[in-house]
Short mmCIF file of C-alpha atoms in Angstrom, two decimals:
data_model
loop_
_atom_site.label_atom_id
_atom_site.label_comp_id
_atom_site.label_asym_id
_atom_site.label_seq_id
_atom_site.Cartn_x
_atom_site.Cartn_y
_atom_site.Cartn_z
CA UNK A 1 97.52 97.36 82.81
CA UNK A 2 97.75 96.98 86.37
CA UNK A 3 94.95 96.07 89.00
CA UNK A 4 94.83 97.92 91.83
CA UNK A 5 94.32 95.44 94.61
CA UNK A 6 91.95 97.27 97.56
CA UNK A 7 92.36 95.86 101.34
CA UNK A 8 89.73 96.09 103.53
CA UNK A 9 91.46 97.96 106.72
CA UNK A 10 92.09 94.75 109.28
CA UNK A 11 89.68 94.88 111.76
CA UNK A 12 90.85 96.03 115.44
CA UNK A 13 91.31 92.53 117.56
CA UNK A 14 89.33 93.80 120.12
CA UNK A 15 86.28 94.43 117.61
CA UNK A 16 85.36 90.46 117.82
CA UNK A 17 86.69 90.43 121.75
CA UNK A 18 83.42 88.97 124.31
CA UNK A 19 81.49 91.59 126.61
CA UNK A 20 83.27 90.40 129.15
CA UNK A 21 86.69 91.41 127.98
CA UNK A 22 85.60 94.51 126.64
CA UNK A 23 83.73 95.51 130.21
CA UNK A 24 86.86 94.58 131.86
CA UNK A 25 89.15 96.50 130.02
CA UNK A 26 86.87 99.74 129.76
CA UNK A 27 86.89 99.61 133.64
CA UNK A 28 90.39 99.72 133.67
CA UNK A 29 90.23 102.36 131.23
CA UNK A 30 90.49 101.42 127.80
CA UNK A 31 89.09 104.42 125.82
CA UNK A 32 88.79 102.12 122.80
CA UNK A 33 87.45 98.59 124.50
CA UNK A 34 84.71 101.14 125.28
CA UNK A 35 84.13 102.47 122.36
CA UNK A 36 83.55 99.08 120.56
CA UNK A 37 80.74 98.55 123.38
CA UNK A 38 79.28 101.89 122.15
CA UNK A 39 79.17 100.46 118.81
CA UNK A 40 78.28 97.16 119.47
CA UNK A 41 74.96 98.16 122.35
CA UNK A 42 74.59 101.76 120.90
CA UNK A 43 71.88 101.28 118.31
CA UNK A 44 69.91 98.99 120.37
CA UNK A 45 69.83 101.92 122.87
CA UNK A 46 68.74 104.09 121.21
CA UNK A 47 65.68 102.17 119.98
CA UNK A 48 65.23 101.32 123.30
CA UNK A 49 64.92 105.15 124.39
CA UNK A 50 63.11 105.96 121.35
CA UNK A 51 60.63 103.33 121.82
CA UNK A 52 60.23 105.04 126.08
CA UNK A 53 60.44 108.62 124.87
CA UNK A 54 57.89 108.08 122.48
CA UNK A 55 59.95 109.91 120.10
CA UNK A 56 64.06 110.47 118.51
CA UNK A 57 64.07 113.86 120.14
CA UNK A 58 65.72 113.44 123.49
CA UNK A 59 67.04 109.79 121.88
CA UNK A 60 70.83 111.19 121.55
CA UNK A 61 71.11 112.94 124.65
CA UNK A 62 69.48 110.20 126.77
CA UNK A 63 72.08 107.35 125.42
CA UNK A 64 74.48 109.95 125.77
CA UNK A 65 74.19 110.35 129.26
CA UNK A 66 73.73 106.52 129.72
CA UNK A 67 77.30 105.83 128.62
CA UNK A 68 78.80 108.77 130.35
CA UNK A 69 77.18 106.94 133.71
CA UNK A 70 78.37 103.75 132.25
CA UNK A 71 81.75 104.75 132.10
CA UNK A 72 81.95 106.41 135.44
CA UNK A 73 80.28 103.19 136.91
CA UNK A 74 81.71 100.26 135.02
CA UNK A 75 84.12 99.57 137.93
CA UNK A 76 81.31 99.01 140.36
CA UNK A 77 79.85 96.01 137.64
CA UNK A 78 80.52 92.39 139.01
CA UNK A 79 80.23 90.54 135.90
CA UNK A 80 81.26 92.02 132.95
CA UNK A 81 79.17 89.78 130.86
CA UNK A 82 76.25 91.43 131.83
CA UNK A 83 77.15 94.79 130.46
CA UNK A 84 74.77 94.06 128.13
CA UNK A 85 71.85 94.09 130.43
CA UNK A 86 73.67 96.64 132.92
CA UNK A 87 73.47 98.88 129.79
CA UNK A 88 69.76 98.50 129.10
CA UNK A 89 69.11 99.09 132.63
CA UNK A 90 71.09 102.46 132.64
CA UNK A 91 69.32 103.77 129.57
CA UNK A 92 65.28 102.38 130.56
CA UNK A 93 66.29 104.40 133.71
CA UNK A 94 67.08 107.53 132.26
CA UNK A 95 64.30 107.57 129.20
CA UNK A 96 62.02 107.24 132.31
CA UNK A 97 63.21 110.16 134.04
CA UNK A 98 63.49 112.02 130.71
CA UNK A 99 59.40 111.13 130.55
CA UNK A 100 59.11 112.09 133.86
CA UNK A 101 60.71 115.60 133.67
CA UNK A 102 58.19 116.11 131.18
CA UNK A 103 55.34 114.89 132.55
CA UNK A 104 56.02 116.81 135.87
CA UNK A 105 53.75 119.58 135.93
CA UNK A 106 50.95 117.07 134.98
CA UNK A 107 49.41 114.73 137.34
CA UNK A 108 49.10 111.32 135.51
CA UNK A 109 49.13 108.47 137.15
CA UNK A 110 51.77 106.56 135.32
CA UNK A 111 50.78 102.82 136.35
CA UNK A 112 47.99 103.16 133.99
CA UNK A 113 48.20 105.49 131.71
CA UNK A 114 48.73 105.17 128.08
CA UNK A 115 52.13 106.09 126.10
CA UNK A 116 51.50 109.33 124.21
CA UNK A 117 50.81 107.45 120.54
CA UNK A 118 50.46 110.67 118.94
CA UNK A 119 54.34 111.35 119.54
CA UNK A 120 55.18 108.22 118.07
CA UNK A 121 57.08 108.46 115.07
CA UNK A 122 56.58 104.68 114.22
CA UNK A 123 52.84 105.24 113.88
CA UNK A 124 52.06 105.08 110.05
CA UNK A 125 49.36 106.00 108.26
CA UNK A 126 48.29 102.74 107.43
CA UNK A 127 49.18 99.37 109.11
CA UNK A 128 49.84 96.78 106.40
CA UNK A 129 52.56 94.31 108.33
CA UNK A 130 53.00 92.33 111.51
CA UNK A 131 55.74 94.76 112.86
CA UNK A 132 53.94 97.87 112.11
CA UNK A 133 50.85 96.37 114.06
CA UNK A 134 53.30 95.43 116.88
CA UNK A 135 54.81 99.04 116.62
CA UNK A 136 51.49 100.57 116.78
CA UNK A 137 50.21 98.47 119.75
CA UNK A 138 53.60 98.58 121.80
CA UNK A 139 53.06 102.51 122.09
CA UNK A 140 49.48 101.71 123.15
CA UNK A 141 50.26 99.97 126.44
CA UNK A 142 50.22 101.18 129.78
CA UNK A 143 53.92 102.17 130.73
CA UNK A 144 54.47 100.07 133.08
CA UNK A 145 53.64 97.00 131.14
CA UNK A 146 55.74 98.48 128.36
CA UNK A 147 58.68 99.13 130.13
CA UNK A 148 58.30 95.45 131.80
CA UNK A 149 57.99 94.16 128.18
CA UNK A 150 60.54 95.95 126.54
CA UNK A 151 63.06 95.11 129.50
CA UNK A 152 62.34 91.39 128.84
CA UNK A 153 62.38 91.29 125.33
CA UNK A 154 64.36 93.61 124.18
CA UNK A 155 67.21 93.91 127.04
CA UNK A 156 66.81 90.30 127.43
CA UNK A 157 66.89 91.13 131.21
CA UNK A 158 65.91 88.50 133.94
CA UNK A 159 62.94 88.63 136.21
CA UNK A 160 65.10 89.47 139.18
CA UNK A 161 66.85 92.44 137.08
CA UNK A 162 63.62 93.66 135.91
CA UNK A 163 61.96 93.63 139.89
CA UNK A 164 64.96 95.46 140.80
CA UNK A 165 65.29 98.32 137.85
CA UNK A 166 61.52 98.76 138.50
CA UNK A 167 61.44 98.38 142.28
CA UNK A 168 58.63 96.01 142.54
CA UNK A 169 58.41 92.75 143.57
CA UNK A 170 58.69 89.75 141.45
CA UNK A 171 55.66 88.26 141.21
CA UNK A 172 54.16 92.08 139.81
CA UNK A 173 56.79 91.73 136.78
CA UNK A 174 55.32 88.44 136.22
CA UNK A 175 52.02 89.67 136.14
CA UNK A 176 52.54 92.80 134.17
CA UNK A 177 54.85 90.70 131.16
CA UNK A 178 51.59 88.47 131.18
CA UNK A 179 48.89 91.45 131.32
CA UNK A 180 51.33 92.77 128.15
CA UNK A 181 51.68 89.77 126.21
CA UNK A 182 48.17 89.24 126.23
CA UNK A 183 47.20 92.63 125.00
CA UNK A 184 49.72 92.47 122.28
CA UNK A 185 48.52 89.13 121.42
CA UNK A 186 44.68 90.19 121.45
CA UNK A 187 45.78 93.35 119.22
CA UNK A 188 48.14 91.13 116.70
CA UNK A 189 45.54 88.42 115.99
CA UNK A 190 43.08 91.23 114.70
CA UNK A 191 46.18 91.69 111.82
CA UNK A 192 46.29 87.95 110.78
CA UNK B 1 119.06 140.26 133.65
CA UNK B 2 115.70 139.46 132.28
CA UNK B 3 112.84 139.37 134.77
CA UNK B 4 110.33 136.20 134.82
CA UNK B 5 107.59 137.06 132.68
CA UNK B 6 104.30 137.15 133.84
CA UNK B 7 102.30 133.52 134.62
CA UNK B 8 100.28 133.62 131.00
CA UNK B 9 103.19 134.49 128.93
CA UNK B 10 105.39 131.77 130.80
CA UNK B 11 102.44 129.54 130.68
CA UNK B 12 102.72 129.53 127.15
CA UNK B 13 106.45 129.16 126.91
CA UNK B 14 106.36 126.28 128.91
CA UNK B 15 103.98 124.62 127.01
CA UNK B 16 106.10 124.95 123.79
CA UNK B 17 108.78 123.77 125.44
CA UNK B 18 107.19 120.75 126.75
CA UNK B 19 105.31 119.55 123.64
CA UNK B 20 108.56 120.20 122.08
CA UNK B 21 110.64 116.96 123.87
CA UNK B 22 110.62 114.53 121.91
CA UNK B 23 108.21 111.49 123.17
CA UNK B 24 105.09 113.97 123.94
CA UNK B 25 102.32 113.78 122.15
CA UNK B 26 99.54 115.14 124.41
CA UNK B 27 99.83 117.87 126.75
CA UNK B 28 96.63 117.47 129.18
CA UNK B 29 94.92 119.78 131.87
CA UNK B 30 97.06 119.67 134.88
CA UNK B 31 94.89 122.43 137.04
CA UNK B 32 93.69 121.31 140.08
CA UNK B 33 90.54 119.10 139.06
CA UNK B 34 87.32 121.60 139.69
CA UNK B 35 84.02 119.72 140.40
CA UNK B 36 82.09 119.27 137.26
CA UNK B 37 79.13 116.53 136.25
CA UNK B 38 81.13 116.06 133.08
CA UNK B 39 84.69 116.64 133.79
CA UNK B 40 86.23 116.07 130.15
CA UNK B 41 90.25 115.96 129.87
CA UNK B 42 90.83 118.00 126.63
CA UNK B 43 94.26 117.06 125.20
CA UNK B 44 96.63 119.17 122.97
CA UNK B 45 98.24 117.44 120.45
CA UNK B 46 100.61 118.02 118.11
CA UNK B 47 99.29 118.17 114.67
CA UNK B 48 100.64 116.06 112.28
CA UNK B 49 100.31 118.04 108.80
CA UNK B 50 101.94 121.41 110.44
CA UNK B 51 103.94 119.97 113.43
CA UNK B 52 102.61 122.82 114.91
CA UNK B 53 100.78 122.21 118.50
CA UNK B 54 97.08 123.30 118.66
CA UNK B 55 97.13 124.61 122.39
CA UNK B 56 94.20 124.12 124.29
CA UNK B 57 95.41 123.13 127.48
CA UNK B 58 98.36 124.18 129.59
CA UNK B 59 101.40 123.44 131.81
CA UNK B 60 99.63 124.67 135.17
CA UNK B 61 101.95 127.50 136.94
CA UNK B 62 101.47 129.15 140.19
CA UNK B 63 102.98 131.78 142.13
CA UNK B 64 103.60 130.34 146.06
CA UNK B 65 105.52 131.83 148.73
CA UNK B 66 108.32 129.45 148.65
CA UNK B 67 108.40 129.68 144.64
CA UNK B 68 106.56 129.01 141.60
CA UNK B 69 104.46 125.62 141.54
CA UNK B 70 104.37 124.30 138.27
CA UNK B 71 102.49 120.93 137.20
CA UNK B 72 102.15 119.23 133.54
CA UNK B 73 100.47 116.20 132.29
CA UNK B 74 101.02 114.36 129.64
CA UNK B 75 100.78 111.75 127.04
CA UNK B 76 103.53 109.78 125.90
CA UNK B 77 103.89 107.66 122.65
CA UNK B 78 105.43 104.63 122.04
CA UNK B 79 108.22 103.66 121.70
CA UNK B 80 109.26 106.19 123.80
CA UNK B 81 109.59 105.44 127.49
CA UNK B 82 107.44 107.00 130.21
CA UNK B 83 110.80 107.84 132.63
CA UNK B 84 112.66 109.08 129.93
CA UNK B 85 110.33 111.41 128.66
CA UNK B 86 109.10 112.69 132.17
CA UNK B 87 112.45 113.28 132.92
CA UNK B 88 113.36 115.18 129.96
CA UNK B 89 110.17 117.45 130.32
CA UNK B 90 111.09 118.17 133.87
CA UNK B 91 114.72 119.14 132.38
CA UNK B 92 113.07 121.14 129.20
CA UNK B 93 111.16 123.60 132.07
CA UNK B 94 113.95 123.92 134.20
CA UNK B 95 116.23 124.94 131.00
CA UNK B 96 113.53 127.02 129.90
CA UNK B 97 112.87 128.86 133.59
CA UNK B 98 116.78 129.44 133.29
CA UNK B 99 116.45 131.37 130.29
CA UNK B 100 113.34 133.55 131.87
CA UNK B 101 114.78 135.02 134.89
CA UNK B 102 115.50 132.03 136.71
CA UNK B 103 112.77 132.29 139.31
CA UNK B 104 112.66 130.15 142.51
CA UNK B 105 110.83 126.91 141.92
CA UNK B 106 108.72 125.15 144.83
CA UNK B 107 107.97 121.98 142.83
CA UNK B 108 107.68 120.81 139.35
CA UNK B 109 105.40 117.93 139.24
CA UNK B 110 105.43 115.85 135.34
CA UNK B 111 102.87 113.22 135.25
CA UNK B 112 102.55 110.45 132.72
CA UNK B 113 99.00 110.17 132.38
CA UNK B 114 98.96 107.98 128.74
CA UNK B 115 101.67 106.00 127.17
CA UNK B 116 99.89 105.04 123.62
CA UNK C 1 40.07 85.92 122.59
CA UNK C 2 42.01 83.92 125.33
CA UNK C 3 40.25 83.54 128.83
CA UNK C 4 41.34 81.64 131.66
CA UNK C 5 38.71 78.96 131.54
CA UNK C 6 40.20 77.85 128.02
CA UNK C 7 43.48 76.96 129.18
CA UNK C 8 43.04 73.58 131.18
CA UNK C 9 43.19 75.61 134.14
CA UNK C 10 45.94 77.08 134.02
CA UNK C 11 46.48 81.34 133.78
CA UNK C 12 47.47 83.25 131.21
CA UNK C 13 50.25 84.40 133.80
CA UNK C 14 51.47 81.04 134.31
CA UNK C 15 51.97 80.37 130.85
CA UNK C 16 54.11 83.25 130.27
CA UNK C 17 56.30 82.23 133.12
CA UNK C 18 56.68 78.93 131.79
CA UNK C 19 57.52 80.57 128.06
CA UNK C 20 60.21 82.64 129.77
CA UNK C 21 61.74 79.44 131.76
CA UNK C 22 62.31 78.15 128.97
CA UNK C 23 59.61 75.19 129.13
CA UNK C 24 61.68 73.91 132.30
CA UNK C 25 61.05 71.76 134.15
CA UNK C 26 58.54 70.15 131.42
CA UNK C 27 54.75 70.51 132.85
CA UNK C 28 52.55 67.75 131.27
CA UNK C 29 49.38 69.49 132.29
CA UNK C 30 50.59 72.27 129.69
CA UNK C 31 52.55 70.45 127.17
CA UNK C 32 49.61 67.94 126.55
CA UNK C 33 46.71 70.82 126.59
CA UNK C 34 46.00 72.47 123.02
CA UNK C 35 44.59 75.44 124.45
CA UNK C 36 47.84 75.94 126.14
CA UNK C 37 50.20 75.09 123.15
CA UNK C 38 48.04 77.75 121.29
CA UNK C 39 48.47 80.52 123.54
CA UNK C 40 52.56 79.43 123.95
CA UNK C 41 52.74 79.51 120.20
CA UNK C 42 50.79 82.62 120.45
CA UNK C 43 53.50 83.93 122.41
CA UNK C 44 56.37 82.67 120.19
CA UNK C 45 54.82 84.26 117.38
CA UNK C 46 54.84 87.19 119.20
CA UNK C 47 58.23 87.01 120.38
CA UNK C 48 59.37 86.60 116.73
CA UNK C 49 57.61 89.64 115.30
CA UNK C 50 59.30 91.36 117.57
CA UNK C 51 62.68 90.34 116.83
CA UNK C 52 62.10 91.11 113.60
CA UNK C 53 60.76 94.63 113.95
CA UNK C 54 63.58 94.95 116.56
CA UNK C 55 66.32 93.80 113.95
CA UNK C 56 64.93 96.31 111.44
CA UNK C 57 65.20 99.27 113.97
CA UNK C 58 68.79 98.49 115.27
CA UNK C 59 69.73 97.92 111.52
CA UNK C 60 68.22 101.51 110.60
CA UNK C 61 70.08 103.28 113.99
CA UNK C 62 73.20 101.34 113.17
CA UNK C 63 73.21 103.03 109.52
CA UNK C 64 72.83 106.65 110.94
CA UNK C 65 76.20 109.05 110.72
CA UNK C 66 78.52 108.48 113.51
CA UNK C 67 78.79 111.87 115.37
CA UNK C 68 76.94 110.19 118.35
CA UNK C 69 79.98 108.11 119.10
CA UNK C 70 82.82 110.48 119.21
CA UNK C 71 80.45 113.02 120.79
CA UNK C 72 80.26 110.25 123.73
CA UNK C 73 83.80 109.32 123.38
CA UNK C 74 84.57 113.35 124.23
CA UNK C 75 82.47 113.54 127.33
CA UNK C 76 83.92 110.48 129.46
CA UNK C 77 85.71 111.45 132.37
CA UNK C 78 89.54 109.90 131.47
CA UNK C 79 90.65 111.19 135.17
CA UNK C 80 88.23 108.61 136.23
CA UNK C 81 90.57 106.16 136.06
CA UNK C 82 93.88 107.64 136.54
CA UNK C 83 94.50 105.61 140.09
CA UNK C 84 97.60 106.33 142.08
CA UNK C 85 100.58 108.15 140.73
CA UNK C 86 103.93 106.04 140.66
CA UNK C 87 106.90 108.19 141.03
CA UNK C 88 109.69 108.29 139.00
CA UNK C 89 113.09 109.43 140.38
CA UNK C 90 115.29 112.47 139.74
CA UNK C 91 118.13 114.11 141.42
CA UNK C 92 116.27 117.44 141.92
CA UNK C 93 115.07 118.03 145.01
CA UNK C 94 111.91 119.92 143.79
CA UNK C 95 110.85 117.41 140.98
CA UNK C 96 108.27 115.29 141.55
CA UNK C 97 107.70 113.06 138.58
CA UNK C 98 105.50 110.06 138.33
CA UNK C 99 103.08 107.83 135.96
CA UNK C 100 99.90 107.08 136.65
CA UNK C 101 98.14 103.78 137.31
CA UNK C 102 96.27 104.40 134.43
CA UNK C 103 98.47 104.65 132.27
CA UNK C 104 100.63 101.70 133.30
CA UNK C 105 97.38 99.79 132.77
CA UNK C 106 97.09 100.69 129.32
CA UNK C 107 101.04 99.47 128.67
CA UNK C 108 100.04 96.02 130.22
CA UNK C 109 97.18 95.49 128.16
CA UNK C 110 99.44 97.00 124.88
CA UNK C 111 102.06 94.52 125.62
CA UNK C 112 99.21 91.67 125.72
CA UNK C 113 97.87 93.08 122.42
CA UNK C 114 101.32 92.51 120.77
CA UNK C 115 101.56 88.59 121.67
CA UNK C 116 99.20 87.45 119.21
CA UNK C 117 96.60 84.81 120.62
CA UNK C 118 96.22 86.50 124.04
CA UNK C 119 94.06 89.47 125.06
CA UNK C 120 94.52 90.95 128.52
CA UNK C 121 91.86 92.37 130.62
CA UNK C 122 91.88 93.67 134.05
CA UNK C 123 94.96 94.96 135.59
CA UNK C 124 96.04 95.28 139.27
CA UNK C 125 99.17 96.32 140.97
CA UNK C 126 99.05 95.14 144.59
CA UNK C 127 101.55 96.78 146.89
CA UNK C 128 102.51 99.93 147.69
CA UNK C 129 103.29 101.82 144.60
CA UNK C 130 104.15 105.15 146.09
CA UNK C 131 106.83 104.09 147.82
CA UNK C 132 110.13 103.26 145.46
CA UNK C 133 111.59 100.13 146.09
CA UNK C 134 108.50 98.35 147.60
CA UNK C 135 107.86 95.13 146.18
CA UNK C 136 104.92 95.12 143.76
CA UNK C 137 102.62 92.19 142.21
CA UNK C 138 101.50 92.71 139.02
CA UNK C 139 98.05 90.48 138.53
CA UNK C 140 96.70 90.14 135.21
CA UNK C 141 93.91 88.35 133.71
CA UNK C 142 93.70 87.23 130.25
CA UNK C 143 91.68 85.18 127.70
CA UNK C 144 93.44 82.79 125.19
CA UNK C 145 92.63 82.26 121.53
CA UNK C 146 91.21 78.35 121.44
CA UNK C 147 94.07 75.58 120.33
CA UNK C 148 97.29 77.80 121.71
CA UNK C 149 99.29 76.48 123.84
CA UNK C 150 98.12 78.49 127.40
CA UNK C 151 101.53 78.09 129.17
CA UNK C 152 103.85 79.06 126.53
CA UNK C 153 101.63 82.13 125.41
CA UNK C 154 101.24 82.75 129.52
CA UNK C 155 105.19 82.99 129.24
CA UNK C 156 105.47 85.28 126.42
CA UNK C 157 103.03 87.35 127.83
CA UNK C 158 104.91 87.72 131.08
CA UNK C 159 108.19 89.01 129.47
CA UNK C 160 106.12 91.35 127.48
CA UNK C 161 104.78 92.42 131.10
CA UNK C 162 108.32 92.54 132.64
CA UNK C 163 109.78 94.50 129.73
CA UNK C 164 107.06 96.71 129.71
CA UNK C 165 106.64 97.80 133.59
CA UNK C 166 110.65 98.15 132.94
CA UNK C 167 110.29 100.40 130.40
CA UNK C 168 108.28 102.71 131.75
CA UNK C 169 108.66 102.55 135.33
CA UNK C 170 110.79 101.78 138.27
CA UNK C 171 108.60 99.54 139.99
CA UNK C 172 110.32 96.64 142.10
CA UNK C 173 108.00 93.87 140.52
CA UNK C 174 108.39 90.76 142.40
CA UNK C 175 105.69 88.64 140.71
CA UNK C 176 103.44 89.11 137.78
CA UNK C 177 100.58 86.77 138.35
CA UNK C 178 98.68 85.78 135.36
CA UNK C 179 94.99 84.16 135.39
CA UNK C 180 93.74 82.79 132.11
CA UNK C 181 89.58 83.53 132.74
CA UNK C 182 88.98 82.06 129.02
CA UNK C 183 88.98 80.73 126.04
CA UNK C 184 87.95 82.40 122.69
CA UNK C 185 87.57 81.57 119.45
CA UNK C 186 89.01 83.38 116.89
CA UNK C 187 87.59 85.77 114.65
CA UNK C 188 86.05 84.77 111.08
CA UNK C 189 88.29 86.63 108.26
CA UNK C 190 86.11 89.56 106.78
CA UNK C 191 84.79 88.41 103.37
CA UNK C 192 84.96 91.45 100.58
CA UNK C 193 81.57 91.38 99.09
#
């Protein structure tokens, strides 16, 4: 009787390469390196997009557009090690552009209006856990607070990057973050 | 003496000639780039199973006053050398042209765009 | 409900900023205030809850079927990386043969991939590549695996790069400059479940 030994396919050495190496190679035209970046950060970008869009509907499109733009602009990225937050900023921008395009015919002050929570796929009939409560609380935040918070907590961007991205002074970013945290904490406390 | 075939038919024949050169594993669109929002490069690859090319892109052939302008963009597979393969592709084209009426040639451009 | 006057004279915004600064430089008035510590712990709990939520969501997205990856790769513009055309000689006066800079960078990376313990990053061809015979300097970034003999690896890489350039181009290579930018650790071997 023979035992069939099955080997797992050896991982490509690039798969565990640093963001810097992958970004540099992709900037030079290495499609395989770019593919690894796509797999590494695609899922996080999809989560990000679905949060901003309030649904999964246009999520694939937005993420695809983001990566196509990223491929074009990679040679302009000075520090390849920052590619993760750079990618997150691109998807943030494109998601917001989509949302604005949807709302074009409606006059809404985007800085204060809450998100369209009724479209959220995360809305559950009963919220039993902390994470469900947080999901709902996030969806209810005003858009600019949610964007700040998501860029900070999900994308791990610096205040400076967030300020640049949202075209706001750093002090405003600081204030929006604090307001977001205060609101979220208040909502979460109700679930203790 | 045979007449040179119309450009469409000639393109097909040149595609075949190029893909038959050892070391060529892809044929890219060599037509002048048209500006598009997303310009994807579509490659012709030799199908491993049937050994026959699945042609979606072609050698570019244009008739100019001074003769035919021919351009092809290829992918080369290791261990073949870009230098050798590009010369053989050029020669395969001239040979095929010889067989089909020997038209005047203004230029034959071969570009190796990928080496894998 | 947390309000300003309960935070020992500090605003919620100051504490939020303190958290993002990693609590440095340390502020004794914040660190010694129970109310401030309560607020900061709350914010940290919030962060942990969010990380758990994120892990769950990212995991779910990672498990989706993968056509979205190939769809992206099919739409990126490979022409954007072509760079300059590097001529290849041919006796016929109507021949115009070339290999793109992009293709050459590819074989430089591939040459590096064949040398264990070193990974090639960015590649540059400095000089007038369109002019057959003009001296070219090839500059390459590389990262080396921790513990390896760096000079020996660099030499091995240099040889591999010269060989690749000679095989695929007729460039007159004056020098190959290798800059070691970083060290990396070897990936842990994957375990079968």
